Coordinates of N, CA and C and ligand atoms in Angstrom, one line a residue:
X280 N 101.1 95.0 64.8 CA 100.5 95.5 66.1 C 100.5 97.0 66.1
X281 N 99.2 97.3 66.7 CA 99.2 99.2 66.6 C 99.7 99.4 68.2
X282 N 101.1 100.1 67.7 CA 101.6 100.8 68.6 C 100.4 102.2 69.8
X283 N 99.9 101.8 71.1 CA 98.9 102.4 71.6 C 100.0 103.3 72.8
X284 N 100.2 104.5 72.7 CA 100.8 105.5 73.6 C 99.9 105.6 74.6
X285 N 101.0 104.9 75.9 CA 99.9 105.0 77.7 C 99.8 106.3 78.3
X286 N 99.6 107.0 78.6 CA 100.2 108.3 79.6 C 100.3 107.5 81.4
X287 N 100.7 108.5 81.7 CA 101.2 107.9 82.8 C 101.3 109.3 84.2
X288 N 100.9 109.1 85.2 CA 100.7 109.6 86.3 C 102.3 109.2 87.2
X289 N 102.5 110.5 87.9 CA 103.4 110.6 89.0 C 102.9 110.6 90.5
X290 N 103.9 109.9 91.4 CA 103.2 109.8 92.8 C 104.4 110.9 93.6
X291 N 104.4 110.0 94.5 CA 105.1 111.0 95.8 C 105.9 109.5 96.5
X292 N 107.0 109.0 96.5 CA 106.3 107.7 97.1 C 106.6 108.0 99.1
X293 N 106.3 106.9 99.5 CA 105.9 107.2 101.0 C 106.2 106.1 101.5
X294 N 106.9 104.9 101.1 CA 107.6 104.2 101.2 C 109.3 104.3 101.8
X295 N 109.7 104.1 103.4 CA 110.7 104.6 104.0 C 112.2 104.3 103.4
X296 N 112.2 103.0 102.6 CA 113.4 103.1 101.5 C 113.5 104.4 100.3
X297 N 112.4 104.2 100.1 CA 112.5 106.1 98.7 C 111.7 106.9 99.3
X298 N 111.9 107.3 100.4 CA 110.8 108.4 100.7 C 110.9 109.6 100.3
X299 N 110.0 110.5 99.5 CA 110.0 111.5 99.1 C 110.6 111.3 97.1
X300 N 111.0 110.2 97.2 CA 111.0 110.4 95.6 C 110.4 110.4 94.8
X301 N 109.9 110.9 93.4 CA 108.6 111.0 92.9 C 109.0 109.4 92.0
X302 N 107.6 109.2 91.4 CA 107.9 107.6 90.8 C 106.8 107.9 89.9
X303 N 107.2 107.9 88.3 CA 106.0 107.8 87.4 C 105.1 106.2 87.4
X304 N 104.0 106.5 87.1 CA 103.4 104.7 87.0 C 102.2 105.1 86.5
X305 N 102.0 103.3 85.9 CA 100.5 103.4 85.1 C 100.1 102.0 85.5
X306 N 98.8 102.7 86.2 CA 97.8 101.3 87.1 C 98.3 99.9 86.0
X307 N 98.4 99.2 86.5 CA 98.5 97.8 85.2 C 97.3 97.5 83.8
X308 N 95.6 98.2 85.1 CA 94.5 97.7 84.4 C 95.0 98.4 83.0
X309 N 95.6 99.8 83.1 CA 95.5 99.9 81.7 C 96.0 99.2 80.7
X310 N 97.5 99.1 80.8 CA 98.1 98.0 80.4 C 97.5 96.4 79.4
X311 N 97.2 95.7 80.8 CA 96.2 94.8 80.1 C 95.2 94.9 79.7
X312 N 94.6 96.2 79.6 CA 93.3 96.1 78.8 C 93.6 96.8 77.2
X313 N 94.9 97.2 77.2 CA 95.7 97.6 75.4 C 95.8 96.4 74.9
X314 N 96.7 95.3 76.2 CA 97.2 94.2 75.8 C 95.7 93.4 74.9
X315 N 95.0 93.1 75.8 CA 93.9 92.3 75.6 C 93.3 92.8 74.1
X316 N 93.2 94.2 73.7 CA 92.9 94.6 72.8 C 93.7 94.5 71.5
X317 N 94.7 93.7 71.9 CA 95.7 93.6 70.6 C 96.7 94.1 70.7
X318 N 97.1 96.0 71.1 CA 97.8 96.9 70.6 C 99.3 96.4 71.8
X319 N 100.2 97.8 71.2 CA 101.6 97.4 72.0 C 101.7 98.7 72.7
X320 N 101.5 98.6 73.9 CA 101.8 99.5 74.9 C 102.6 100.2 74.8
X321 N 102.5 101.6 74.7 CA 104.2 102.4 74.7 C 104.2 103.4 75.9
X322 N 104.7 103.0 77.2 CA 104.2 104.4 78.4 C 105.4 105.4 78.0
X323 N 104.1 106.5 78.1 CA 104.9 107.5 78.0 C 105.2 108.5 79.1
X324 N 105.9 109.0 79.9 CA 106.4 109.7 80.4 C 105.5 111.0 80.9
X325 N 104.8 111.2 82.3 CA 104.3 112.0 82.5 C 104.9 113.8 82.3
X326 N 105.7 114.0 82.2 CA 106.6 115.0 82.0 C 107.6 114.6 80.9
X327 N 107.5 115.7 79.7 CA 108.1 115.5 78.9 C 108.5 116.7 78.0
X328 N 109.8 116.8 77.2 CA 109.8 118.1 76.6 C 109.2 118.3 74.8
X329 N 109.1 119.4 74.7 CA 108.3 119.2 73.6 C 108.7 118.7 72.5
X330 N 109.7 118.1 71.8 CA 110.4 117.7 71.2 C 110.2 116.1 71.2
X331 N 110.5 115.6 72.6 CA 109.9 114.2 73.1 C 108.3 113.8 72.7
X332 N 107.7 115.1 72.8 CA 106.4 114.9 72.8 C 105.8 114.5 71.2
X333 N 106.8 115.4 70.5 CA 106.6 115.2 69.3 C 106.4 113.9 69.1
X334 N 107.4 113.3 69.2 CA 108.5 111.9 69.2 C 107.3 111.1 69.5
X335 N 107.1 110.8 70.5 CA 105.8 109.9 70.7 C 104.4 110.0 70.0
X336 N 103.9 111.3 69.5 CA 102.8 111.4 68.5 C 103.1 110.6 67.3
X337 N 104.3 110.5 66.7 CA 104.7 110.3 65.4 C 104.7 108.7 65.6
X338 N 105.0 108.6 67.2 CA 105.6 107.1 66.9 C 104.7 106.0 67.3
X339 N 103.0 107.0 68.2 CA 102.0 105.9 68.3 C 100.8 105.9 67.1
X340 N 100.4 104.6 67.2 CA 99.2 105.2 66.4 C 97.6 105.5 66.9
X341 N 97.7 105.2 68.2 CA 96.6 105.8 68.7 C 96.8 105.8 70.3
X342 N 95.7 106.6 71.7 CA 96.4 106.8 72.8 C 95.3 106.7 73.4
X343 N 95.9 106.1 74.7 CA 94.7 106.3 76.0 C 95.7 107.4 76.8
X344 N 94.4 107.7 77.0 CA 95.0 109.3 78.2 C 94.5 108.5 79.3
X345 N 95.4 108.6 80.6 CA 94.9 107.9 82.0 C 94.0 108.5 82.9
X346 N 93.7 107.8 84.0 CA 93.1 108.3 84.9 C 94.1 109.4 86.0
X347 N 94.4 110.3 87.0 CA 95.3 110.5 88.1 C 94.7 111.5 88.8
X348 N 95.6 112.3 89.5 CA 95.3 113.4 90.4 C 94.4 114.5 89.8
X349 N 93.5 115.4 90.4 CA 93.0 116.6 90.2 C 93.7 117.6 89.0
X350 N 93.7 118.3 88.6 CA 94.4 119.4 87.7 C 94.6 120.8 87.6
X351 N 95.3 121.7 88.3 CA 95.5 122.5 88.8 C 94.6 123.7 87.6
X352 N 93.4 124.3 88.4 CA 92.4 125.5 88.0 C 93.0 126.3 87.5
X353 N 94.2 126.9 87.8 CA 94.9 128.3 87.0 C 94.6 127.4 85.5
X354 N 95.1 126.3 84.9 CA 94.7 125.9 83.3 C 93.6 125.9 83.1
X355 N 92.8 125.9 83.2 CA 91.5 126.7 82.9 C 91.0 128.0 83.7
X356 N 91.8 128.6 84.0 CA 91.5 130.1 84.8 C 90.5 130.1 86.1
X357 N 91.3 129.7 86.6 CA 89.8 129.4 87.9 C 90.9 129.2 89.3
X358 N 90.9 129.9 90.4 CA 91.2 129.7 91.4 C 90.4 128.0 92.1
X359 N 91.7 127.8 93.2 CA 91.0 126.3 93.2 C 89.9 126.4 94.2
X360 N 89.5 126.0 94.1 CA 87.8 125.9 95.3 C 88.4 125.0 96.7
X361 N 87.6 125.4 97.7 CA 88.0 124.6 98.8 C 88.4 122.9 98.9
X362 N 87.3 122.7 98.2 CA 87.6 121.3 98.3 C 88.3 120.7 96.9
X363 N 89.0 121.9 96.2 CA 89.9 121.0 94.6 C 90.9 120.0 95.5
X364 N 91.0 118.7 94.8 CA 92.2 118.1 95.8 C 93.4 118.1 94.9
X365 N 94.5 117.4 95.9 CA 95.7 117.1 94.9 C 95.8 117.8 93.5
X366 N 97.1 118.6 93.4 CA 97.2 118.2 92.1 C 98.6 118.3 91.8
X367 N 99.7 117.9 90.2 CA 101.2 118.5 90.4 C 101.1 119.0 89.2
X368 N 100.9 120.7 89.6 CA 100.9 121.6 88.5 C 102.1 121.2 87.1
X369 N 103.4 120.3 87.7 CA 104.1 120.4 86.5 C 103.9 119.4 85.1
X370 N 103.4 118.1 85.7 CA 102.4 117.0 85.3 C 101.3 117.6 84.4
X371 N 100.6 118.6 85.0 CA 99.8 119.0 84.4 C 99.9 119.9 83.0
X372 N 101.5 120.4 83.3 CA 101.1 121.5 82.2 C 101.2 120.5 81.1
X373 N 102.7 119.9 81.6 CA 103.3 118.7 80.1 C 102.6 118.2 80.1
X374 N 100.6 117.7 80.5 CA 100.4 116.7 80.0 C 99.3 117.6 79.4
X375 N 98.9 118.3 79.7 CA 98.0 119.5 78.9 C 98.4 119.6 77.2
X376 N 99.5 119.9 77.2 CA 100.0 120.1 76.1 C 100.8 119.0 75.4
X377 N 100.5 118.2 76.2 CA 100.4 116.4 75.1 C 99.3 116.5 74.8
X378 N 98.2 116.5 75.4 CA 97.2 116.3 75.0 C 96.2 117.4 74.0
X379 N 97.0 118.5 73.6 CA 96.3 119.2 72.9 C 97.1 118.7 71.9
X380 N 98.9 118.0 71.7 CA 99.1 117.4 70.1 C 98.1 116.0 69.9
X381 N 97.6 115.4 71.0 CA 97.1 114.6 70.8 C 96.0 115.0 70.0
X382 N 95.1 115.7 69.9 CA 93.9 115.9 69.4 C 94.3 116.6 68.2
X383 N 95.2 117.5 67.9 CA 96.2 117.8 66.9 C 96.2 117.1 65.5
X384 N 96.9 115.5 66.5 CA 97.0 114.7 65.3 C 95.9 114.3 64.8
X385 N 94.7 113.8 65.4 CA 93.7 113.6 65.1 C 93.9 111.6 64.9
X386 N 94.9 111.2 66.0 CA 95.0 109.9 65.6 C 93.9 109.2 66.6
X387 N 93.7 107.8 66.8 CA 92.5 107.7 67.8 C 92.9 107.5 69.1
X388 N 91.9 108.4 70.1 CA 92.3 108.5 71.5 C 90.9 108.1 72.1
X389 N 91.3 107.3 73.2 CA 90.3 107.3 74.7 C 90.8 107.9 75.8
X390 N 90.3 109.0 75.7 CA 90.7 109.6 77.1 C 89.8 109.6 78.3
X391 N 90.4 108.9 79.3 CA 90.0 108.1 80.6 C 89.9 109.4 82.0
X392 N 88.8 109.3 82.5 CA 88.7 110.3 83.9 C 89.4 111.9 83.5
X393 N 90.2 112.0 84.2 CA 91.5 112.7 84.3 C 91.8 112.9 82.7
X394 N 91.8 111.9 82.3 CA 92.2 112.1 80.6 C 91.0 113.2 79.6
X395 N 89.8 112.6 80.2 CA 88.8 113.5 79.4 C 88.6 114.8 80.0
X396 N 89.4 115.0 81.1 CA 89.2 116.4 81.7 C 90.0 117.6 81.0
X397 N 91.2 116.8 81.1 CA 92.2 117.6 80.1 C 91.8 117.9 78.4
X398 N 91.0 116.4 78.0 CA 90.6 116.9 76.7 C 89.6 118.2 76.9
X399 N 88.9 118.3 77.4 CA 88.3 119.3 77.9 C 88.4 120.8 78.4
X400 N 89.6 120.5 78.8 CA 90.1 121.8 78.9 C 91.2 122.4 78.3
X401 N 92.2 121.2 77.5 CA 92.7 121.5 76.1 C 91.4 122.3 75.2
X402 N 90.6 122.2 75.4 CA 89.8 123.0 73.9 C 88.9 124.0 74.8
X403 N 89.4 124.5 75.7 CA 89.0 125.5 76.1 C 87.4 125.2 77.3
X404 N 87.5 124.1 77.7 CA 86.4 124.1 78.8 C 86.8 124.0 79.9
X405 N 86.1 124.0 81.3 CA 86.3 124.0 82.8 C 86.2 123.1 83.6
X406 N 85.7 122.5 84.5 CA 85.8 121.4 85.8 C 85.0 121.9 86.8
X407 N 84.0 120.8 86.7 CA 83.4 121.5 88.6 C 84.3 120.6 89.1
X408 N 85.2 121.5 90.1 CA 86.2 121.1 90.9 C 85.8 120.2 92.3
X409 N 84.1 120.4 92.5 CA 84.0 119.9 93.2 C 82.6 119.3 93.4
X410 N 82.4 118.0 93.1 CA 81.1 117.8 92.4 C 80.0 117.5 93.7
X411 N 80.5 117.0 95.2 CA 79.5 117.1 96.2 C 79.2 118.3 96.2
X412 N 79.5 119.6 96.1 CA 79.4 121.0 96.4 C 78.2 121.4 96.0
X413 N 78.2 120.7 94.6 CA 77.0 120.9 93.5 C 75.9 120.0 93.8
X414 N 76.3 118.9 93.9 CA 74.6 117.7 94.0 C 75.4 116.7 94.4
X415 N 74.6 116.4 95.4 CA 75.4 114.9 96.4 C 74.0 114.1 96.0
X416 N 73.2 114.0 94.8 CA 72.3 112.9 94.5 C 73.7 111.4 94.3
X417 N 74.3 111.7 93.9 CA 75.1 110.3 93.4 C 76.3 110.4 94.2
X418 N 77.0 109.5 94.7 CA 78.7 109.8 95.3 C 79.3 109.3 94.3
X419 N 80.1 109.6 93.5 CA 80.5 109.9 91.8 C 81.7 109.0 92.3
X420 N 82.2 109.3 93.9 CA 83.6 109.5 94.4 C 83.8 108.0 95.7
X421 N 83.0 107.3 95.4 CA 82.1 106.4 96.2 C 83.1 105.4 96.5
X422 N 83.2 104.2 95.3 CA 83.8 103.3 95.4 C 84.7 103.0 94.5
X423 N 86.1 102.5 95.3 CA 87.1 102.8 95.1 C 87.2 101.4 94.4
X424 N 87.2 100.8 95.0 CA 87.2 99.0 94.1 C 87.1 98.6 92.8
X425 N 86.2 99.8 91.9 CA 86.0 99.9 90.7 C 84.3 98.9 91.0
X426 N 83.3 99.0 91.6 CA 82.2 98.3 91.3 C 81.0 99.4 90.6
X427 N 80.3 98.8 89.9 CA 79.4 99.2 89.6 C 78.7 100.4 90.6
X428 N 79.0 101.5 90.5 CA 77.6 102.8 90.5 C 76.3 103.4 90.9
X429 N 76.7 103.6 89.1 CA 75.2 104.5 88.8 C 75.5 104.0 87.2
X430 N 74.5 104.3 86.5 CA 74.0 104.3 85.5 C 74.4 105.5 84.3
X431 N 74.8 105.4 83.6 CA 74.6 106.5 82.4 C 73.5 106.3 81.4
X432 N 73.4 107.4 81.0 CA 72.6 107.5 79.4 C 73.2 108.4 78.3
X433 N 72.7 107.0 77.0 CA 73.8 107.7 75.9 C 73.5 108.5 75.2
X434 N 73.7 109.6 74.3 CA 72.8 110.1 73.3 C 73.4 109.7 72.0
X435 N 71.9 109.4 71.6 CA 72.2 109.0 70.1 C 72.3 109.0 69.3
X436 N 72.8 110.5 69.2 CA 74.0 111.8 68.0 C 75.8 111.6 68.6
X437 N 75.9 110.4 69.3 CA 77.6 110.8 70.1 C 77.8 109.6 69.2
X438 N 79.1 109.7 69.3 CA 80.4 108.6 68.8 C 80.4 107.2 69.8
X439 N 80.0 107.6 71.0 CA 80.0 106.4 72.2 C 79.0 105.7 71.7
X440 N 77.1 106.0 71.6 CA 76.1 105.3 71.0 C 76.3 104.8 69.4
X441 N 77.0 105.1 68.5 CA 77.5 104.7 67.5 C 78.3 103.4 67.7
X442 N 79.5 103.7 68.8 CA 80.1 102.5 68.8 C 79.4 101.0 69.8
X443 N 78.9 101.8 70.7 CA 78.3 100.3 71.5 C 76.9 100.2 71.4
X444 N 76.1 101.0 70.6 CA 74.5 100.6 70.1 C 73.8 100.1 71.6
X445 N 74.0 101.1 72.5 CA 73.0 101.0 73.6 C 72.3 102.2 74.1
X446 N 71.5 102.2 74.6 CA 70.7 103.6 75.4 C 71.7 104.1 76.9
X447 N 72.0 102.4 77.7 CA 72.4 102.5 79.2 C 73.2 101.9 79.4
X448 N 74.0 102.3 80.1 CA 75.2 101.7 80.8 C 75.2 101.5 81.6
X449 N 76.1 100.8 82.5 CA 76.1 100.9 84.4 C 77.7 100.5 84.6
X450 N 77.9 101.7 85.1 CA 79.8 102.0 85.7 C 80.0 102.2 86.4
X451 N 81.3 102.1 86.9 CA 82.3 102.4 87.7 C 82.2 103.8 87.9
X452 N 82.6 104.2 89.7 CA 82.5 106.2 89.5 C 83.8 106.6 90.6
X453 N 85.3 106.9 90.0 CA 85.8 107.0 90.8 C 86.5 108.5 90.4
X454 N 85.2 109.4 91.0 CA 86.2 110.9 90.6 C 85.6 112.0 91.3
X455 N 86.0 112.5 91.7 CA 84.7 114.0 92.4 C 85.0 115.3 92.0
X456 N 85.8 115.0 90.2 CA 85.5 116.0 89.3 C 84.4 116.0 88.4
X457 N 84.2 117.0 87.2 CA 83.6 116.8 85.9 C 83.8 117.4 85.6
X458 N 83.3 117.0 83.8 CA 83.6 118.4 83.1 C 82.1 119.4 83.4
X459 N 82.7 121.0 83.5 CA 82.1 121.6 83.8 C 81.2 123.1 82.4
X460 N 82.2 123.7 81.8 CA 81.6 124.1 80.7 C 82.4 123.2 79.2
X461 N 81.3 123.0 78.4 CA 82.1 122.1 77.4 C 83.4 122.6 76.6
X462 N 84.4 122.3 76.3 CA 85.3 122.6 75.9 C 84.7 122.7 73.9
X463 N 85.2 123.6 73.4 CA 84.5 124.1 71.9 C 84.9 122.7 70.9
X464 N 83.6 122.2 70.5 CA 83.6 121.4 69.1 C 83.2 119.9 69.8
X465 N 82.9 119.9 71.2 CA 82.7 118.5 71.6 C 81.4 118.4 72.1
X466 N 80.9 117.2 72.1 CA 79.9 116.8 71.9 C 79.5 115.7 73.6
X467 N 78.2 115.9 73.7 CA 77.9 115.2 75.2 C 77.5 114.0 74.9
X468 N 78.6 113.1 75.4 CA 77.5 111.1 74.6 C 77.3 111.1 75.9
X469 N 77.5 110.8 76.8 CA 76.6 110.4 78.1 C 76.5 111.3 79.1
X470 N 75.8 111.4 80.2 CA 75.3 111.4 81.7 C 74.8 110.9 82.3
X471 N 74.9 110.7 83.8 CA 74.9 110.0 84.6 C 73.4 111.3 84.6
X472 N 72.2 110.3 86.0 CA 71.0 110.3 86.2 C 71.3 112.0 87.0
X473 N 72.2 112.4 87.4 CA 71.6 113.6 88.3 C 72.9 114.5 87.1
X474 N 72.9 114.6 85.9 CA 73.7 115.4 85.2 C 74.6 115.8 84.5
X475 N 75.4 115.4 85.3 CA 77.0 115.2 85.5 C 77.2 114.3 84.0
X476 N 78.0 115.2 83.3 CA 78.9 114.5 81.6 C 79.7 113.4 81.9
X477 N 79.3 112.3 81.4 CA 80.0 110.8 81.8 C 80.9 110.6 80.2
X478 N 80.3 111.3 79.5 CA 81.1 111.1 78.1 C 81.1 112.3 77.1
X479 N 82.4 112.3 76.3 CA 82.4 113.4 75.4 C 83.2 112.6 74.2
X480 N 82.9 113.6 73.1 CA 83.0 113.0 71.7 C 83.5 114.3 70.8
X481 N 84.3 114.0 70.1 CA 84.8 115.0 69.0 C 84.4 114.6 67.5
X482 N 83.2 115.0 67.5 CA 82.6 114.9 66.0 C 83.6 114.6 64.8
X483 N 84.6 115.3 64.5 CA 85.2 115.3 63.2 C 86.0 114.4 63.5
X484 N 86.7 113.9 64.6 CA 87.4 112.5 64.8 C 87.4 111.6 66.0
X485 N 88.3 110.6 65.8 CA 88.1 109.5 66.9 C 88.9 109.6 67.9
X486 N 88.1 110.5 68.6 CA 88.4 111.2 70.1 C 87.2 110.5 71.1
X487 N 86.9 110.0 72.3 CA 86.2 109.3 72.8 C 86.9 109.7 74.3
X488 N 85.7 110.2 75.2 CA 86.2 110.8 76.8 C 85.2 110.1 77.9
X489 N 85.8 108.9 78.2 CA 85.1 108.5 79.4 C 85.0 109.5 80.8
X490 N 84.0 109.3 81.7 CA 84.8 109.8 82.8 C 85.1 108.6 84.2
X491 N 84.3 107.7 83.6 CA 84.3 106.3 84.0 C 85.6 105.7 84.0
X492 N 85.8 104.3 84.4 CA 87.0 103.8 84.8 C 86.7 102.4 83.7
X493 N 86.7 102.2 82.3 CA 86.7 100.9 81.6 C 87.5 99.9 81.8
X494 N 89.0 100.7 81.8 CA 90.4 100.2 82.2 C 89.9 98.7 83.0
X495 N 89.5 99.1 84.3 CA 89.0 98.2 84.9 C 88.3 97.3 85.0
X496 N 87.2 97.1 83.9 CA 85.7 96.2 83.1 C 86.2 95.7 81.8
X497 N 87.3 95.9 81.4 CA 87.2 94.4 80.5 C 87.1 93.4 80.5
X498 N 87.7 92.5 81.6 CA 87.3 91.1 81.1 C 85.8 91.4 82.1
X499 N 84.8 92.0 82.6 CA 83.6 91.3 82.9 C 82.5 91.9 82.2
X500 N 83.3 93.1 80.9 CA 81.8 93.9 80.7 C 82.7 93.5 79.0
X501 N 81.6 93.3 78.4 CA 82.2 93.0 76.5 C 82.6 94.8 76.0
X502 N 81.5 95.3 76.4 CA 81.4 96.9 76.2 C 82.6 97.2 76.6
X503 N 83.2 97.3 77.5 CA 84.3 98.0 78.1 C 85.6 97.7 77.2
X504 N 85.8 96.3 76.9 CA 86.9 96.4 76.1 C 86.4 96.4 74.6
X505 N 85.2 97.0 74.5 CA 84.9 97.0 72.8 C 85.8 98.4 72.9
X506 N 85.4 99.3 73.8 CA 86.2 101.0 73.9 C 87.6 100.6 73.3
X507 N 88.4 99.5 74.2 CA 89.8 100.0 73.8 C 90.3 98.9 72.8
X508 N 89.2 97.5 72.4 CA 89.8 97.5 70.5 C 89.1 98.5 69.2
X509 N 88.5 100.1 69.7 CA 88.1 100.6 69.1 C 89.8 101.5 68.5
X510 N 90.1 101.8 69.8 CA 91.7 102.3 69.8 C 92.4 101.5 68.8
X511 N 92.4 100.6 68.8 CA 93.6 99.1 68.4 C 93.4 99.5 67.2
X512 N 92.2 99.2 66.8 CA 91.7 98.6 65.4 C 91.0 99.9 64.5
X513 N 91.3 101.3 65.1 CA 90.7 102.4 64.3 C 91.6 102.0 62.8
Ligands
MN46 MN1 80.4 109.1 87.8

């Protein structure tokens, strides 16, 4: 079984028995949809030291980066804009710099929402922090349930149209970031109808950046969990 490294998001909880304690966690969907794919879940620790971090590169053989909170603009140089939401700068940095060993190793990654943002700005690109600000053609940030959308389109130079051999998709949109200038050496596999990068791809390896929510469409879309036995079975 291929060992699949989870990342994992921190809350705040708000709950009057732990109130105020932070609690790491990883939505289940992801979970089951490694499971379903074969691989053996390893969550890892939203905050970690670099040593640990090592430790876990060595010890998965491939990663989903998750979906979570916003990501603090100082990591890519940018003051936050009025409407940046949420973010926990310390999450961010440790997970910043997981995710630049992740691409490092060059083992296979899906990095999800939040996940492909950081790949993105691991290699040096930015975030429209605030995507109504720019074009309210689509509410990107709409529905929370995980239901179908809007539409993407693939290009047929990316790693995404390579692996699922279609033109269009129709997804889930739960984010009211994007990536904003491309981070250096990556490649655009999709957009949604009004512009906005739905997918990114690292040419020289199997690096794949949803901004979509798959996690959540495997058992009703084949596509969705072809993404994460592409992880399993690289
Ligand atoms: Mn979207």
């Amino acid at each position: 079984m291929k060992k699949i490294g989870i990342t994992t998001s921190q809350i705040i909880m708000m709950d009057p028995s732990l109130c105020g304690y932070k609690k790491m966690n990883v939505t289940t969907t992801y979970v089951h949809a490694v499971q379903k794919a074969g691989g053996l879940p390893i969550i890892i620790p939203c905050i970690c030291s670099e040593e640990e971090m090592k430790q876990y590169i060595e010890l998965c053989d491939g990663f989903v980066l998750i979906g979570g909170m916003d990501i603090a603009p100082v990591l890519y140089g940018e003051m936050p804009h009025a409407k940046c939401g949420a973010y926990d700068y310390d999450v961010d940095v440790s997970q910043l710099a997981f995710t630049k060993l992740v691409i490092e190793s060059k083992k296979p990654a899906l990095a999800i929402c939040r996940g492909m943002q950081l790949v993105n700005i691991a290699l040096g690109g930015t975030l429209i922090q605030d995507i109504p600000s720019l074009s309210q053609e689509i509410n990107h940030a709409f529905d929370y349930d995980g239901n179908i959308v809007h539409t993407a389109s693939l290009d047929k130079d990316g790693g995404l149209y390579r692996l699922l051999q279609t033109d269009t998709i129709a997804i889930n949109s739960l984010h009211h970031q994007a990536v904003g200038k491309l981070g250096q050496g990556l490649h655009v596999d999709a957009k949604a109808p009004d512009g906005i990068i739905e997918a990114i791809s690292l040419p020289e390896q199997p690096l794949l950046g949803v901004q979509w929510h798959p996690e959540m469409m495997v058992d009703t879309d084949p596509l969705m969990a072809k993404l994460f036995c592409w992880v399993t079975e690289h």
